[in-house]
Amino acid sequence: MRVNIDGREIETKHKKTILELARENDIYIPSLCDFKGLEPFSGCRLCLVKVEGMKGYVPSCSVFVKDGMKVKTKTSDIQKLRKNILELILTEHPNACLICEEKENCDEHKATIRKVDEVTGCVLCPNNGRCELQNVVREVGLEKVRFPSFYRDIKVKKDDPFFDRNYNLCILCGRCVRVCRDIRGLSVITFVKRGAKTAVGTSFGRSLLDSGCQFCGACVDVCPTGALTEKAVKYDSPPDKKKDTVCPLCSMGCSLEFNFFKDKFLGANPAGSSPVNSGQACVRGRFALRDVVRSENRIRKPLIRKNNQLEEATWEEALDYASEKIKKYKPDEMAVVTSPQLSCEDIFVFNKFAEKVLKTKHINKKAEGSPLSLVSDACRKNGISLPMQFKLDDISELDAVFLMGGNLMESAPIVWLSVLKALDRGADLITAGFLESPVDRYASKKLRVTPGMESYLLAFLSKCILDDCGGKEFAAEKGFDEFRRSLDGIPYKYLEESTGISIEAVKQTADILRKRDKSGLIFAPQVIGREREEAAAEALLNLAFLSDSRIFPLSVEGNHRGWDAINKDFSEKTKSISEIWNSIKKGQYKALYTAAPLDIPEDDGLELLIVQDSFTGDDLDKADVVLPACVLSETDGSIVNTEGRIQGLRGPLDSLGDAKPDWEIVTKLAGRIGSKDFGYTTAGDIRKEMARKLPRFKDISQTLPKRGKEVFLKEDNEYRKKYIPLNPLNELEKETPQYPLRLVLEHGFDYYRNCLLSEEIAEFDLFRSKQWIKMNKRDTQKYELKEGFPVTLKSKKGQFKGFVHISEYVPEGIVTAYYIPGRDENRADLNLSPVKITRGK
Amino acid sequence: MKKVDPEKLEKLRAQITASREKEKTCITICGGTGCHAYGCEEIAEIFKNEIKKQKLGDKIDIRVTGCHGFCERGPIVVIQPEGIFYQRVRKEDIQEIISKTAVGKEVIPRLLYKDPQKGVRIEKEREVPFYKKQKRIIFGRNGFIDPTDIKDYIALDGYKAVSKALFEMRPEEIISEVKKSGLRGRGGGGFPTGKKWEICREKDSSVKYIVCNADEGDPGAYMDRSLLEGNPHSIIEGMIIGAYAIGAGKGYIYVRLEYPLAVKNVTLAIEKAREYGFLGESILGSDFDFDISVFKGAGAFVSGEETSLMASIEGRRAFPRQRPPYPADKGLWGKPTNINNVETWANVPLIVEKGAQWYSRIGTETSKGTKIFSLVGKINNTGLVEVPMGMTLREIIYDIGGGIKNGKKFKAVQTGGPSGGCLPADMLDQPIDFDTLTRAGSIMGSGGMIVMDEDNCMVDVARYFLKFTQEESCGKCVPCRIGTKEMVEILTRITEGKGEIGDIKKLKDLAETVKNASLCGLGQTAPNPVLTTLRYFMDEYIEHIEEKKCSALSCKELIVYFIEPEKCVGCLLCKKNCPVNAISGERKQVHVIDQDICIKCGACLDVCPPKVSAISKYTGKDKEKILEQHNRKKTKK
């Protein structure tokens, strides 16, 4: 296509708007409402241009270029019109500074004036220097405003966490409204009222917390003015440096930019060009990460227990102390606990250390509640092979999405964005879980299954498919007969009763999954107990075979896939963190080296406990030696995200205190003990060895992959099916008058090593607290409880405490609490059992 | 099973006509909006009870019909088949109408309409001057149809056009017929309807929608409402034909919730149409499926704009969006969609049934057919009038409308709703069609016509209309949201006597910006009242600004009320009625208004007996003089 803009002939291939083409070619057209990735809005009217053959002035943001198109962007009438429009915008926005003749002088001499609350001009505005309105005024060259100013005088909204909303500065470009609705699928904010009173707000003016806001920060990032500003950096200068990195807080591995001003770390923004998160993030990466990595609770120096007190020590002392102690233990007397929140390099070195130095088989290699681990274990156990890696685009291209395991907005917000894209294209969403969730409003079918009965629901679906199609086409496949017999043995009526779902709903779902071209089963994390989780993973595989659906097993922690891949290459023997925890309880080990947070029991019988962590935690109380580890953002390791994408962290931050990367600590320790196999001086040295030794890491090299360069874990391409017969489940204990409620644990995601986000960050606690005991409003009325009341949950097996949180998503008769593997094992024992709730601490 | 095919439909029609004795007396009571306000419901009820009581049921039929249009003279009762036209009928008249006219065929002169010009009483509806010059091809059937009875519609050749379209015409032929008829969109834009259909038909999509825009929001305009209330089947029939021509399977009628009777009648009509097989699967036994849903809008003015109407149906805020893409490309839920206004749809069956040739004989070169206007304001015969395109404003206002109220002088007429323009007296002989109106700086709009007399201040009128569009601006685009607000502020300033010379330039500048830069029709046309009053009544602006004078004596801040000492008889009436006790004076002594207290409510002027008419309004220099005098007296005291 050839397009003529202001007399310049421009060649272009792709479909794009006049505005996009002009920008690519450095032709300036002012615009305030247009934003990359959002549908054209055409509200600010600043980008009006003349197009030959089109009536009047047309907004260049919404007109696509055509071959032979002739565009004028700078005629005098356009420029006059633009000035007039901009002038109107400025009547609704404090404008004194924008058109002030002393502007430059002021910038120079009053650089730090803006520490006030009432913003009446740019010098007082937190957005000064990064405001798009300032740029537009400069470019358009407006010098005066002929009309009286209109100050909306709306009270600045500060009661919500993370960011403030000052709608006196809002120019109603609608970017926040659109990003919330169109990209995030939420519509927490919208336009309210009409005429001159039009404003952005929540329904009924409620707080964001009460409006279902997920605090992803997308609105803050698109706001062109100072209307939405992040509290933490509100009064800081605009960053003078940005560094690329990857968020370590969940398995998505979002590309982030760390912002610095004069080397002070200001916080993180999602990176626009990322193939993973394309400019989006979530509350963890956008707001929490800053406070996590620079927490007051970071361990800055090695500690050694002397006279029953942990005392600061040098690295020399601590390593000597630890290595001397370790040397005393025979193979298998010592256990090692690693975590999927370590980098690949760390995990590799830990495994090697356990194998070569400690010669112990007791290293945890399995995670609870992680769909990825569950499905891959089920495959391994049954000789099944199928692709388990994917790209997010594979999800956006689905025609039917079966989502098992609850609230994707919380567990994997970026995966949810891909689901939304599929829905936009007309895909059907079916949600299956025991709780309601905010994603349900998009579901064409909601299957509210009885907690714990997920595998039966999946079997129910399989049975419906088989009975519908006769099953002949599968007859020759491995394990089919036995599987079919196991289904035939269970009558529909029993399935209906045990899952709580009608056969009609299941049949319709089965129909959708089987008949759509591209159906996908997204398996999101949930906690329903080990056996039930395993049974669910197996049942899911069966369903995938029968419905020809693809499985998307999600992972939980930052480097879950990397951890899983490395562990498997070391030894087949699997142990989960809770098995190790239980063994500690039984006094099976004499010594423990942990790099994952653990609740160590009172009388553990351990002779030696080495804790390696970045944050102080309860496990330090028992530790004999504490080794301060860097957070991932301080290392140049690599992590593998939920897709299987290997990404480099590129250490944007300097290490805090004396903290060292985990791999380096282990390497030094190995050296002290006398091993010659750990000659690494950089993470790159480890990668070199990994690429050689681990087939799945064949594609990595000493230097880290750059952002945008796609490096994935190698995957076995073989497709081997086998049906697994349905395992009968134990019946759940029934509720009694004494224990009238059922506790269902929800997977907690808001932690990084020993740091609990809601404990670390007061604002996070308002948004989502680890201490919440969620229940239905009617139940709170029944038990005379109110929001925030301290309560104790008791079952026959034990008890724990928390605070009441009323949630519309929890059905009556159920209470939920968060569970984090390893550190909440006392809660795990109570899962799915009847409980009673009592007031008081 | 009531479902019919073309053959059964004709049989049914014959049956209905046969069962209705042509000569049987029928009392038709107008059930339109205007007559409703006059209490026609109660009147109809009494009529029914009386007929029952007197056991006249087999001699006399009662029918509550749609709007007759002559709302000024409601409640209206017409005795058929003679067509005796009674107006301003009261409860007390009912007995007499039944006994004398319905039974005795005797006319009651007191209830007849009296021609104000000739002073004679007129007996027949069609001879009333208000109706005489009209050409009521769309609206005429309203008066004969009970909108809740589909049989009434069928009896008047209803659904004949559907039958013809589905079985005798190909979709292309229908479109070509509509194109040839010259029908243009009655919603205001005036886009050729056939062309619009053709574009939508040519779009390759298995799913298409059609929409009937019944979000009539112009204040004072109620023709779409009266059509939907009075003859809903004609719109449904038009939509079926349109859907068949375009290839749409689903239609929506977007009607505002503030029109409860329209919602009720059209919903019922759709149900009935389904029962008879005019809607649903295999319409009239053909292989064409189509159905209609009623969507109730929340009443935002901007929802009448087609893209925001679609957003509203989709469940979003009624925000317009930039066109192109037009609805034919990207309409409801992204599918090709054709939107026409109520009146446009109502024209369709006529064109199909009687042919484009017949239709195109009515109207002007570029604007064919008739147009329904709602004639309101300072006019004697308020009501809905249907006239052929090309009739002059003078004919409408004077011949049909009966001229200006109270013998005042005509000043301007505002056409096309709040965003139309105000046309002065020297435009009265302009023929009304889409193009002349546009040239004059106004619009056809949906057909609102507000007549103004010498008491209307044109600056204030502009301010009034702009304030309406300003408050109804959706807030999406800058020029409309802020530009109109600034304009209202300047206009308010001028009407308060605080205008400055630069204001006119600012106003013009703003008006041009809003007109050229706004996103949708609402903003693009909002400045029309200002632009046209600046064009035709500039002297009034200048007078307001320079002399602080309002010749129409309308702008409160620029006038004083004054009691003429030589006329005042000291009757105390004004004094008693003054809400702020600004008037002093004893019985049989001259009263005086304390100008410092007076709030210029005009109560004194209203109550002062016409024989006395001692109270006058003054503006400009005269006002200053009176104030000066007043102040002097006060200081003396």
Coordinates of N, CA, C and O in Angstrom, one line a residue, chain A residues 200-264:
Chain A
V200 N -15.2 9.2 35.6 CA -14.9 7.8 35.7 C -15.1 7.4 37.1 O -14.8 8.2 38.0
G201 N -15.7 6.3 37.4 CA -15.9 5.9 38.7 C -16.4 4.4 38.8 O -16.5 3.8 37.8
T202 N -16.6 4.0 40.0 CA -17.1 2.6 40.2 C -18.6 2.7 40.3 O -19.2 3.8 40.5
S203 N -19.2 1.5 40.3 CA -20.7 1.6 40.4 C -21.0 2.0 41.9 O -20.4 1.5 42.8
F204 N -22.0 2.9 41.9 CA -22.4 3.5 43.2 C -21.3 4.1 44.0 O -21.4 4.3 45.2
G205 N -20.2 4.4 43.3 CA -19.1 5.2 44.0 C -18.4 4.4 45.1 O -17.8 4.9 46.0
R206 N -18.5 3.0 45.0 CA -17.9 2.2 46.1 C -16.4 2.2 45.9 O -15.9 2.6 44.9
S207 N -15.7 1.7 46.9 CA -14.2 1.7 46.8 C -13.8 0.6 45.8 O -14.6 -0.3 45.5
L208 N -12.6 0.7 45.4 CA -12.1 -0.3 44.4 C -12.1 -1.7 45.1 O -12.5 -2.7 44.5
L209 N -11.8 -1.7 46.4 CA -11.8 -3.0 47.1 C -13.1 -3.7 47.1 O -13.2 -4.9 47.0
D210 N -14.2 -2.8 47.2 CA -15.5 -3.4 47.2 C -16.1 -3.6 45.9 O -17.2 -4.0 45.7
S211 N -15.3 -3.2 44.8 CA -15.9 -3.3 43.5 C -15.2 -4.5 42.7 O -15.4 -4.6 41.5
G212 N -14.5 -5.3 43.4 CA -13.9 -6.4 42.7 C -12.6 -6.1 42.0 O -12.1 -6.9 41.1
C213 N -12.0 -5.0 42.3 CA -10.7 -4.6 41.6 C -9.6 -5.7 42.0 O -9.5 -6.1 43.1
Q214 N -8.8 -6.0 41.0 CA -7.7 -7.0 41.3 C -6.4 -6.3 41.4 O -5.4 -6.9 41.6
F215 N -6.4 -4.9 41.4 CA -5.2 -4.1 41.5 C -4.1 -4.6 40.6 O -2.9 -4.7 41.1
C216 N -4.4 -4.8 39.4 CA -3.4 -5.2 38.4 C -2.5 -4.0 38.0 O -1.4 -4.1 37.5
G217 N -3.1 -2.8 38.2 CA -2.3 -1.6 37.9 C -2.4 -1.2 36.5 O -1.8 -0.2 36.1
A218 N -3.1 -1.9 35.7 CA -3.2 -1.6 34.2 C -3.7 -0.2 34.0 O -3.2 0.5 33.1
C219 N -4.7 0.2 34.8 CA -5.3 1.5 34.7 C -4.3 2.6 35.0 O -4.2 3.6 34.3
V220 N -3.4 2.4 36.0 CA -2.4 3.3 36.4 C -1.4 3.5 35.2 O -1.0 4.6 34.9
D221 N -1.1 2.4 34.6 CA -0.1 2.4 33.6 C -0.5 3.1 32.3 O 0.3 3.6 31.5
V222 N -1.8 3.1 32.1 CA -2.3 3.7 30.8 C -2.7 5.2 31.0 O -2.9 5.9 30.0
C223 N -2.8 5.6 32.3 CA -3.4 7.0 32.5 C -2.4 8.0 32.0 O -1.2 8.0 32.3
P224 N -2.8 8.9 31.1 CA -1.9 9.9 30.5 C -1.6 11.0 31.5 O -0.7 11.8 31.3
T225 N -2.4 11.2 32.5 CA -2.2 12.4 33.4 C -1.9 11.9 34.8 O -1.6 10.7 35.0
G226 N -2.0 12.7 35.8 CA -1.7 12.3 37.2 C -3.0 11.9 37.9 O -3.0 11.8 39.1
A227 N -4.0 11.5 37.2 CA -5.3 11.1 37.8 C -5.1 9.9 38.6 O -5.6 9.7 39.7
L228 N -4.4 8.9 38.1 CA -4.1 7.7 38.8 C -2.6 7.6 39.1 O -1.8 7.6 38.1
T229 N -2.3 7.6 40.3 CA -0.8 7.5 40.6 C -0.6 6.5 41.7 O -1.3 6.4 42.7
E230 N 0.5 5.9 41.6 CA 0.9 4.8 42.5 C 1.4 5.5 43.8 O 2.3 6.4 43.8
K231 N 0.8 5.1 44.9 CA 1.1 5.8 46.2 C 2.6 5.8 46.5 O 3.2 6.8 46.9
A232 N 3.2 4.6 46.3 CA 4.6 4.5 46.8 C 5.6 5.4 46.1 O 6.6 5.7 46.6
V233 N 5.3 5.7 44.8 CA 6.3 6.5 44.1 C 5.7 7.9 43.7 O 6.3 8.6 42.9
K234 N 4.6 8.2 44.3 CA 3.8 9.4 43.9 C 4.7 10.7 43.9 O 4.6 11.5 43.1
Y235 N 5.6 10.7 45.0 CA 6.3 12.0 45.1 C 7.8 11.8 44.7 O 8.6 12.6 45.0
D236 N 8.1 10.7 44.0 CA 9.4 10.5 43.5 C 9.6 11.1 42.1 O 8.6 11.4 41.4
S237 N 10.8 11.3 41.7 CA 11.0 11.8 40.4 C 10.7 10.7 39.3 O 10.7 9.6 39.7
P238 N 10.5 11.1 38.1 CA 10.4 10.1 37.1 C 11.7 9.3 37.0 O 12.8 9.9 37.2
P239 N 11.6 8.0 36.6 CA 12.8 7.2 36.6 C 13.8 7.7 35.6 O 13.5 8.3 34.5
D240 N 15.1 7.6 35.9 CA 16.1 8.0 34.9 C 16.8 6.8 34.3 O 17.7 6.9 33.5
K241 N 16.4 5.6 34.8 CA 17.0 4.4 34.3 C 16.0 3.2 34.4 O 15.2 3.2 35.4
K242 N 15.9 2.4 33.4 CA 15.1 1.2 33.5 C 15.9 0.0 33.2 O 16.8 0.0 32.3
K243 N 15.6 -1.1 33.9 CA 16.3 -2.4 33.6 C 15.3 -3.5 33.4 O 14.3 -3.6 34.1
D244 N 15.6 -4.3 32.4 CA 14.7 -5.4 32.1 C 14.9 -6.6 33.1 O 16.0 -6.9 33.4
T245 N 13.8 -7.2 33.5 CA 13.9 -8.4 34.3 C 12.6 -9.2 34.2 O 11.7 -8.9 33.4
V246 N 12.5 -10.3 34.9 CA 11.4 -11.1 34.9 C 10.8 -11.2 36.3 O 11.6 -11.3 37.3
C247 N 9.5 -11.2 36.5 CA 8.9 -11.3 37.8 C 9.0 -12.7 38.3 O 8.7 -13.6 37.7
P248 N 9.6 -12.8 39.5 CA 9.7 -14.2 40.1 C 8.6 -14.6 40.9 O 8.6 -15.7 41.5
L249 N 7.5 -13.8 41.0 CA 6.5 -14.1 42.0 C 5.5 -15.2 41.6 O 4.7 -15.7 42.5
C250 N 5.3 -15.5 40.4 CA 4.5 -16.6 40.0 C 5.0 -17.3 38.8 O 6.0 -16.8 38.2
S251 N 4.3 -18.3 38.3 CA 4.9 -19.1 37.2 C 4.7 -18.4 35.9 O 5.1 -19.0 34.9
M252 N 4.1 -17.2 35.8 CA 3.9 -16.6 34.5 C 5.2 -16.0 34.0 O 5.5 -16.0 32.8
G253 N 6.1 -15.5 34.9 CA 7.3 -14.9 34.5 C 7.1 -13.7 33.6 O 7.7 -13.6 32.5
C254 N 6.3 -12.8 34.1 CA 6.1 -11.6 33.3 C 7.3 -10.7 33.1 O 8.1 -10.6 34.0
S255 N 7.5 -10.2 31.9 CA 8.6 -9.3 31.7 C 8.3 -7.9 32.4 O 7.2 -7.4 32.2
L256 N 9.2 -7.5 33.2 CA 9.0 -6.3 33.9 C 10.2 -5.3 33.7 O 11.3 -5.7 33.2
E257 N 9.9 -4.0 33.9 CA 11.0 -3.1 33.9 C 11.1 -2.5 35.3 O 10.1 -2.1 35.9
F258 N 12.3 -2.6 35.8 CA 12.6 -2.0 37.1 C 13.0 -0.6 36.9 O 13.9 -0.3 36.1
N259 N 12.4 0.3 37.6 CA 12.7 1.7 37.5 C 13.6 2.3 38.6 O 13.5 1.9 39.7
F260 N 14.5 3.1 38.2 CA 15.4 3.7 39.1 C 15.5 5.2 38.9 O 15.4 5.7 37.8
F261 N 15.7 5.9 40.1 CA 16.1 7.3 40.0 C 17.3 7.5 40.8 O 17.3 7.2 42.0
K262 N 18.4 7.9 40.2 CA 19.7 8.0 40.9 C 20.0 6.7 41.7 O 20.3 6.8 42.9
D263 N 19.8 5.6 41.0 CA 20.1 4.3 41.6 C 19.1 3.9 42.7 O 19.3 2.8 43.3
K264 N 18.2 4.7 43.0 CA 17.2 4.2 44.0 C 16.1 3.4 43.2 O 15.6 3.9 42.2

